[in-house]
mmCIF file of C-alpha atoms in Angstrom:
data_model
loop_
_atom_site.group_PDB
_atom_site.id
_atom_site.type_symbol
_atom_site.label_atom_id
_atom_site.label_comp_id
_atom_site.label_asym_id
_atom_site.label_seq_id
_atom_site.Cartn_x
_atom_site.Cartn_y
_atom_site.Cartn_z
ATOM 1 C CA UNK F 11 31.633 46.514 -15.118
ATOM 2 C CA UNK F 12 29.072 47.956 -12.758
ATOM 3 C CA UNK F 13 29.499 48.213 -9.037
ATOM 4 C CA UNK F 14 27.002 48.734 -6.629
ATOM 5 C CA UNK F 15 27.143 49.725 -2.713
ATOM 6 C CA UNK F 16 25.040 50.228 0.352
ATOM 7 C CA UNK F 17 24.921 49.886 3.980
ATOM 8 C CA UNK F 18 21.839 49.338 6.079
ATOM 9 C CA UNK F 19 21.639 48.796 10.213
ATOM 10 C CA UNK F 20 19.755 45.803 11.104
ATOM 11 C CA UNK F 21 18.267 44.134 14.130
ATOM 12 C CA UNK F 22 20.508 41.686 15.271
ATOM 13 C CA UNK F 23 20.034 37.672 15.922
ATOM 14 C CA UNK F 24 21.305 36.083 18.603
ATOM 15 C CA UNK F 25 23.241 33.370 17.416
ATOM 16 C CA UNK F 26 22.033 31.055 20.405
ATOM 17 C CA UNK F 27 18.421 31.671 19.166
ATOM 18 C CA UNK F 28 19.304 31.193 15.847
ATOM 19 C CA UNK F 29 20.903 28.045 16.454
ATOM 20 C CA UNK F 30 17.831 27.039 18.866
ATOM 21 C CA UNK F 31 15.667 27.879 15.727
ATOM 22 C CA UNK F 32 17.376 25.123 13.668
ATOM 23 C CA UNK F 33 17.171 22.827 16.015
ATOM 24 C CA UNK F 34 13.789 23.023 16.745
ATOM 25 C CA UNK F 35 12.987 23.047 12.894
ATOM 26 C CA UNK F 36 14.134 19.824 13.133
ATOM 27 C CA UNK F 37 12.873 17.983 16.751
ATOM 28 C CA UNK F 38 9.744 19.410 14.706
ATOM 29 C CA UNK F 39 10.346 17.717 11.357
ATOM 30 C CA UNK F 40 11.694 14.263 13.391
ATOM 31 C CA UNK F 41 8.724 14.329 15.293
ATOM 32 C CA UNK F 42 6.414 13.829 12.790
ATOM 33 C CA UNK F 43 4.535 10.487 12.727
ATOM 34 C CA UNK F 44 3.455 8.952 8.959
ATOM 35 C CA UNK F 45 0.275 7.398 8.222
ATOM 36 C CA UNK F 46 0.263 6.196 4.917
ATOM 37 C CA UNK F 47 1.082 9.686 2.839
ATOM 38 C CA UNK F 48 -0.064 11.491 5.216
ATOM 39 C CA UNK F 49 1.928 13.632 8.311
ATOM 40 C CA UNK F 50 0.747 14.165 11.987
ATOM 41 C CA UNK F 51 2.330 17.178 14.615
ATOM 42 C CA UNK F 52 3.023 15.238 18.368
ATOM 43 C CA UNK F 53 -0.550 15.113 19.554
ATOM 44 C CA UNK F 54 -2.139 13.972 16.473
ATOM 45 C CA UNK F 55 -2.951 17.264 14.470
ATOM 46 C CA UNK F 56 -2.235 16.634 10.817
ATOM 47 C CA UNK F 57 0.034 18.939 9.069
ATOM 48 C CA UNK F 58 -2.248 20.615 6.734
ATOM 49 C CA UNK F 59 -1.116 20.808 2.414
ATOM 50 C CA UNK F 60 1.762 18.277 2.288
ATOM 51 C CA UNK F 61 1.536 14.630 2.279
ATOM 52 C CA UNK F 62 4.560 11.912 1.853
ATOM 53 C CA UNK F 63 4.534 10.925 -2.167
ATOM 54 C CA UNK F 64 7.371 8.999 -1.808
ATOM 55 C CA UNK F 65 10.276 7.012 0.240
ATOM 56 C CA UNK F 66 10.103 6.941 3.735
ATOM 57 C CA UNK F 67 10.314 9.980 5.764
ATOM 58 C CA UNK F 68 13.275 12.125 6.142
ATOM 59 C CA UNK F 69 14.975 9.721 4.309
ATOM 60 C CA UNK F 70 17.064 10.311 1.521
ATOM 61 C CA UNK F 71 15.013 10.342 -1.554
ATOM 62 C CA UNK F 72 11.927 10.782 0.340
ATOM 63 C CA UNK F 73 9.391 13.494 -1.650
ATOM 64 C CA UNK F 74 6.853 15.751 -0.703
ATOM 65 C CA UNK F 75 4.253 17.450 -2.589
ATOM 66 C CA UNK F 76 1.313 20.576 -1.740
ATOM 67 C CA UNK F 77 -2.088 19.221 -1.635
ATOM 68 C CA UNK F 78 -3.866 20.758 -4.586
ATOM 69 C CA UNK F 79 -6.923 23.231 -2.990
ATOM 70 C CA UNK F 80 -9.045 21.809 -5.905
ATOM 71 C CA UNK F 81 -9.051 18.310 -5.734
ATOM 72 C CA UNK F 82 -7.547 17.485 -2.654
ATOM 73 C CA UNK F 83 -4.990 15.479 -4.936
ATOM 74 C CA UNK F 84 -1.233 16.097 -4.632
ATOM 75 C CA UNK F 85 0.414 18.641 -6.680
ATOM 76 C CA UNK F 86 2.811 16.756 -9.459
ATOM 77 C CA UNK F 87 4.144 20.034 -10.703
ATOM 78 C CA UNK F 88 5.604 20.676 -7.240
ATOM 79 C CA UNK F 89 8.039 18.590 -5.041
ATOM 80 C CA UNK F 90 10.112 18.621 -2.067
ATOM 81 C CA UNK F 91 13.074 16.025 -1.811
ATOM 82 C CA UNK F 92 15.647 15.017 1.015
ATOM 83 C CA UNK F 93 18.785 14.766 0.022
ATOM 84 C CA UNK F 94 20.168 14.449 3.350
ATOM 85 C CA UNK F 95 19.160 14.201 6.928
ATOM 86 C CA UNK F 96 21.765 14.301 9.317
ATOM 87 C CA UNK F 97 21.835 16.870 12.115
ATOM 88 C CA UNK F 98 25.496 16.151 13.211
ATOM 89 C CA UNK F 99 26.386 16.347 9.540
ATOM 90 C CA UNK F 100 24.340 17.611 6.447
ATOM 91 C CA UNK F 101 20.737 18.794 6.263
ATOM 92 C CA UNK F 102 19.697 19.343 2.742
ATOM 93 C CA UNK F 103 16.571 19.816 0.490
ATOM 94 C CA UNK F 104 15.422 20.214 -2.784
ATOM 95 C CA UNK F 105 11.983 22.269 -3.881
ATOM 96 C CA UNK F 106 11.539 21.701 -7.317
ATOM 97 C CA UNK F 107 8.420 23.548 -9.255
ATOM 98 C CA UNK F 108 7.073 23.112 -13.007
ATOM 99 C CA UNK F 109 4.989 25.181 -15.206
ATOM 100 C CA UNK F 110 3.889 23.204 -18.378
ATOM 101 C CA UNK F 111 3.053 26.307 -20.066
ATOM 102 C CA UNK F 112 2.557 26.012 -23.955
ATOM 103 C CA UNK F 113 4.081 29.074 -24.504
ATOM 104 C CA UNK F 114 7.316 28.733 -22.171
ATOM 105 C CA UNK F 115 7.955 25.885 -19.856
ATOM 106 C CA UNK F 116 9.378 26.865 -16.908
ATOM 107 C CA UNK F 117 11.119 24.313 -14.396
ATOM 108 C CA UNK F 118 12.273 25.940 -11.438
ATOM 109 C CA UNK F 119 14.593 24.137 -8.937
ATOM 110 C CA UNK F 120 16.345 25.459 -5.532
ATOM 111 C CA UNK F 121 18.513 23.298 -3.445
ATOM 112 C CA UNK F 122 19.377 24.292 0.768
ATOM 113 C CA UNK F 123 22.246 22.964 2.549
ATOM 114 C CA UNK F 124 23.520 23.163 5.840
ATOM 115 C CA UNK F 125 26.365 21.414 7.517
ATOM 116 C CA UNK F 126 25.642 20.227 11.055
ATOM 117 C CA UNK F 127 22.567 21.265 12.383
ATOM 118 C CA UNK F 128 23.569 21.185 15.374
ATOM 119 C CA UNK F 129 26.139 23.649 15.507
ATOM 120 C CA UNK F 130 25.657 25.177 12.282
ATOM 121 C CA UNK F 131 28.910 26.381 10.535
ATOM 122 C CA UNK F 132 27.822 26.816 6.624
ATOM 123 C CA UNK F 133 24.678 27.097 4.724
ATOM 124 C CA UNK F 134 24.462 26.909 0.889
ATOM 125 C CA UNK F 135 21.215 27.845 -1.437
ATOM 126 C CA UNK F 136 21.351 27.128 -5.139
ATOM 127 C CA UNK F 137 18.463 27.941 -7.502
ATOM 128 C CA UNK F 138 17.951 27.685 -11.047
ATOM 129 C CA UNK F 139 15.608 28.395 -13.595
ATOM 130 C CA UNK F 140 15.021 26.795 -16.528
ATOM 131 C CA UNK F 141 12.959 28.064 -19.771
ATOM 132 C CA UNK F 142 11.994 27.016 -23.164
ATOM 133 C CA UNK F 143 9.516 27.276 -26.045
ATOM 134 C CA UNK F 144 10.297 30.510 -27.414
ATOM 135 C CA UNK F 145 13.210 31.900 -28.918
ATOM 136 C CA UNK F 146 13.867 34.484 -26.029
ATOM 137 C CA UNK F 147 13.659 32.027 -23.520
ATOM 138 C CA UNK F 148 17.051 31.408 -22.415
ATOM 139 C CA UNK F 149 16.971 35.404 -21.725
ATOM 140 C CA UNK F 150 14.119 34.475 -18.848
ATOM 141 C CA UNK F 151 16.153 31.463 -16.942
ATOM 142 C CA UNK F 152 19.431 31.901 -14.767
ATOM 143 C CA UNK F 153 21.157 30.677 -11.891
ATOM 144 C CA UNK F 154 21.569 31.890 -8.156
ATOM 145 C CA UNK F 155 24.659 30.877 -5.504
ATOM 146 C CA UNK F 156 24.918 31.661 -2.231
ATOM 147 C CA UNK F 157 27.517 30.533 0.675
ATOM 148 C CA UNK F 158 27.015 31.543 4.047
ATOM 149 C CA UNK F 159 29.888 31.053 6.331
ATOM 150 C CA UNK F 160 27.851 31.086 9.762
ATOM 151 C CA UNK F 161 30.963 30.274 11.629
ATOM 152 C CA UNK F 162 32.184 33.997 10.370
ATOM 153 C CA UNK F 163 28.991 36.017 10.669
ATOM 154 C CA UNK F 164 28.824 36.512 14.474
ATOM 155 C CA UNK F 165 32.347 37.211 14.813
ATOM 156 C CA UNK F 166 32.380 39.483 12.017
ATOM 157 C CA UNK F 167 29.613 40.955 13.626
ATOM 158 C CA UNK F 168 31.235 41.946 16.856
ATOM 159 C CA UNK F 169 34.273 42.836 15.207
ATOM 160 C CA UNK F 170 36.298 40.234 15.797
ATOM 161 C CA UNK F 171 37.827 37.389 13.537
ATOM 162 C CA UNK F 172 41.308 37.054 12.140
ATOM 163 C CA UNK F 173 39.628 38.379 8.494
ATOM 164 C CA UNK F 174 37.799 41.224 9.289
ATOM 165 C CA UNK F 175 37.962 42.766 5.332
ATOM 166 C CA UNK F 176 36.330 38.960 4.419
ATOM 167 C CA UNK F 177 32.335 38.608 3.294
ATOM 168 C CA UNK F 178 30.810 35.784 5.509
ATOM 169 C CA UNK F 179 27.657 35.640 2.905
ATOM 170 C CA UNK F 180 29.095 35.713 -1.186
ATOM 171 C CA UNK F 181 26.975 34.600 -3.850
ATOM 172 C CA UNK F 182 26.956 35.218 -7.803
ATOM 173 C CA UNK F 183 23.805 35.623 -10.228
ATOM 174 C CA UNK F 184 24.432 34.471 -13.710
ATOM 175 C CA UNK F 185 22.401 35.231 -16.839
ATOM 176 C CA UNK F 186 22.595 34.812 -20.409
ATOM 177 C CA UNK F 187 23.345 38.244 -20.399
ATOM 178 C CA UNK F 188 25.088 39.096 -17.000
ATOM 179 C CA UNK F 189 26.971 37.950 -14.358
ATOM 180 C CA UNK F 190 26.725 39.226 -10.999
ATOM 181 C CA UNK F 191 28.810 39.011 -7.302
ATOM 182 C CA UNK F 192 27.791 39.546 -4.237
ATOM 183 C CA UNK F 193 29.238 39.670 -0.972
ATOM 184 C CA UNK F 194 27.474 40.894 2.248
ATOM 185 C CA UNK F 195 30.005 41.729 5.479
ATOM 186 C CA UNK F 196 28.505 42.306 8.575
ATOM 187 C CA UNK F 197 30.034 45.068 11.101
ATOM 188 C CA UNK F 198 29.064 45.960 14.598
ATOM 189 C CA UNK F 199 26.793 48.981 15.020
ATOM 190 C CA UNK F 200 25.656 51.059 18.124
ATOM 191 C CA UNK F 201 23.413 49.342 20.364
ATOM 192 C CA UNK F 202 24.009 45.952 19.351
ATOM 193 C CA UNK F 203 22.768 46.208 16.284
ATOM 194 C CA UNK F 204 24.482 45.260 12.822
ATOM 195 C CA UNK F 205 26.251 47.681 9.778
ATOM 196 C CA UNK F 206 25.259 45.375 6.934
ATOM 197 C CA UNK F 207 27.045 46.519 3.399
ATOM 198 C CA UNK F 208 26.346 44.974 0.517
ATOM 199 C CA UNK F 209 28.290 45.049 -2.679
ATOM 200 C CA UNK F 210 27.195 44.133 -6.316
ATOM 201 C CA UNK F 211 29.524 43.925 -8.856
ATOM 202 C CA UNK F 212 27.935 43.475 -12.575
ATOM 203 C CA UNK F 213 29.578 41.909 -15.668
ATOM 204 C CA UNK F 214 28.031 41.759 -18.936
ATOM 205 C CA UNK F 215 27.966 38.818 -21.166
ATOM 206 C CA UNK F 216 27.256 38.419 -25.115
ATOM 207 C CA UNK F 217 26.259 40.948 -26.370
ATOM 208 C CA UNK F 218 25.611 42.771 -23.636
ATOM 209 C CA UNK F 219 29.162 42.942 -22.699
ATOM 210 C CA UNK F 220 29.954 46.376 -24.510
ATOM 211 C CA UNK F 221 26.375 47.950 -23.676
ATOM 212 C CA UNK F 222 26.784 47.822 -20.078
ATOM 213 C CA UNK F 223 29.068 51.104 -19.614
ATOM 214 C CA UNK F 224 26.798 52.750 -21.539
ATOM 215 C CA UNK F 225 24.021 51.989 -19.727
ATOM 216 C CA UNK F 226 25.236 52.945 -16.586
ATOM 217 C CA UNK F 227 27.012 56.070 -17.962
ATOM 218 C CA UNK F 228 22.820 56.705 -18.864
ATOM 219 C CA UNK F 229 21.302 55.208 -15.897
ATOM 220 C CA UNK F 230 24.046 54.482 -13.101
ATOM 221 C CA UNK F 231 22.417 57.225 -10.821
ATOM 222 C CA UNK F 232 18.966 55.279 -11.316
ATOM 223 C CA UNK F 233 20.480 52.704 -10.850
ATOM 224 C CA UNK F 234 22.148 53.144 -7.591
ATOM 225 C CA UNK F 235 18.949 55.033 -5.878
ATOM 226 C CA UNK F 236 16.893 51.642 -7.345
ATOM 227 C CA UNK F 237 19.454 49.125 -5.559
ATOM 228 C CA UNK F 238 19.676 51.313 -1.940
ATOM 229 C CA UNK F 239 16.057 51.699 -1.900
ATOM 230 C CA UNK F 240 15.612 47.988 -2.483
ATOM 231 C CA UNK F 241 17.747 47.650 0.517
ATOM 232 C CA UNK F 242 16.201 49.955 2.650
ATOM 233 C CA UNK F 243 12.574 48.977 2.445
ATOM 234 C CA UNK F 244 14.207 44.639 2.720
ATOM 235 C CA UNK F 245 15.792 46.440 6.320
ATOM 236 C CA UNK F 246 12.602 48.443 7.436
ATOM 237 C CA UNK F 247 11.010 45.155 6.882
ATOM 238 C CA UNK F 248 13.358 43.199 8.803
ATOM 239 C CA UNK F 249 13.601 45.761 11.399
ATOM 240 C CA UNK F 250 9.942 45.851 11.771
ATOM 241 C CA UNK F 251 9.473 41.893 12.008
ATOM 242 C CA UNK F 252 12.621 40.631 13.611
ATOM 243 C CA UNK F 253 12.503 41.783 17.667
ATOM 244 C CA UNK F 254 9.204 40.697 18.612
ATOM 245 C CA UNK F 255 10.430 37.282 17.038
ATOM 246 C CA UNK F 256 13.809 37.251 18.548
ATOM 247 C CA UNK F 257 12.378 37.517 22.160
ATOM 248 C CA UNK F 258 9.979 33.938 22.105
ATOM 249 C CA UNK F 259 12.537 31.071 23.308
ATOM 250 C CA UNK F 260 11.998 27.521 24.434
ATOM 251 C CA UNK F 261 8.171 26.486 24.063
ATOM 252 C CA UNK F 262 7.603 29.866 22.810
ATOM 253 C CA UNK F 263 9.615 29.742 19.775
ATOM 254 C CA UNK F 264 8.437 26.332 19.076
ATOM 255 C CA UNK F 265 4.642 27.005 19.520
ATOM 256 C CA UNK F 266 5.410 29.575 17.061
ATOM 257 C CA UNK F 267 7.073 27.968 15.032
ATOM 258 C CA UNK F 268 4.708 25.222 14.807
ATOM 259 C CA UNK F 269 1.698 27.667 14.103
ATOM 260 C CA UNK F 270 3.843 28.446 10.697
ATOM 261 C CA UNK F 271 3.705 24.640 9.881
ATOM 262 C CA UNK F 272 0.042 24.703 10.839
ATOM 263 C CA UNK F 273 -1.291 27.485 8.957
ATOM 264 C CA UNK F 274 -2.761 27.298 5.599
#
């Protein structure tokens, strides 16, 4: 087994402003007005690149697809689905993709959930990827999981909580030939800011199982700078990005969040 650490200080988000975030995602979303397949912002701007396939909107079952740049015809190789629509209960959606590629079909699909929009307390994201065609091509798919306990994050991140040893964000990465887990714990850092440390632990599987010592007995130093610099240049980007964001509340946040719907 391989393990893997790091710690990186992040900007912090408010948890009221993430919360308002979400909730203006969706006033945005419910505010929508349908005309035919096609979507309109409050005011009568149409949402550029998506139009209403199928079912009725936000409903469950009701599918979205990109307009294709070519043809102006929607994209059947790519799909968004609601699978629920409830912002006292479950929000949850499903972006499905699909390469027909000769060679290797590829079918992507990646599933968010979030229980009660408004007061969020957990988030789940699923993804999996699916290949075939060529002989290697169950070594190219796999499977992602992630659970974030939102309820734990903020107190973790102040230091509080009855658990303070437990990871509010776990997730595990599974391969043909590996299996990963990951948990991410939050701690409180000077000036408000968070410690984030995240910790990889690495199985093999198959045939792999045996070689994996040995490769990190060859690489585990390569390894490790690989996996911290990954991390470092994910929180310079963060870091860079995050404050100016964090600052625009109320009409603010929403105009700018409504520019992201609107650009191309």
């Amino acid at each position: 087994m391989a393990r893997l650490q790091h710690t990186v200080t992040l900007a912090p988000v408010p948890r009221r402003w993430f919360e308002s975030c979400v909730t203006t995602l969706h006033d945005l979303a419910e505010g929508l007005d349908v005309e035919g397949a096609y979507l309109r912002l409050p005011g009568g701007r149409p949402l550029p690149g998506l139009v209403l396939s199928e079912g009725s909107h936000l409903r469950p079952g009701a599918r979205y697809r990109p307009v294709n740049e070519k043809d102006g015809q929607p994209d059947a190789d790519q799909a968004v689905t609601v699978l629920a629509w409830d912002r006292h209960r479950e929000t949850a959606l499903e972006v499905g993709t699909l390469d027909e590629d000769p060679a290797h079909r590829a079918e992507s699909t990646c599933v968010l959930r979030l229980v009660n929009a408004a007061r969020p307390r957990e988030a789940w994201l699923s993804a999996t990827l699916r290949t075939s065609g060529e002989k290697r091509s169950k070594y190219l798919g796999g499977t992602v999981r992630l659970h974030l306990d939102l309820g734990a994050w903020w107190p973790s991140a102040a230091g509080r909580g009855r658990r303070p040893l437990a990871a509010p964000l776990t997730g595990t990465l599974t391969h043909a030939l590996a299996r990963a887990t990951v948990t991410v714990v939050p701690r409180p850092a000077p000036g408000g800011r968070w410690r984030v440390t995240v910790k990889v632990r690495v199985r093999g599987r198959s045939f792999a199982r045996p070689l994996l010592p040995v490769a990190m007995a060859v690489m585990g130093r390569r390894a490790h700078r690989a996996f911290a610099e990954a991390l470092d240049d994910a929180a310079r980007e963060w870091n860079g990005r995050l404050p100016a964001l964090v600052r625009k509340e109320g009409e603010e946040l929403r105009a700018e969040l409504t520019g992201a719907l609107l650009a191309p």
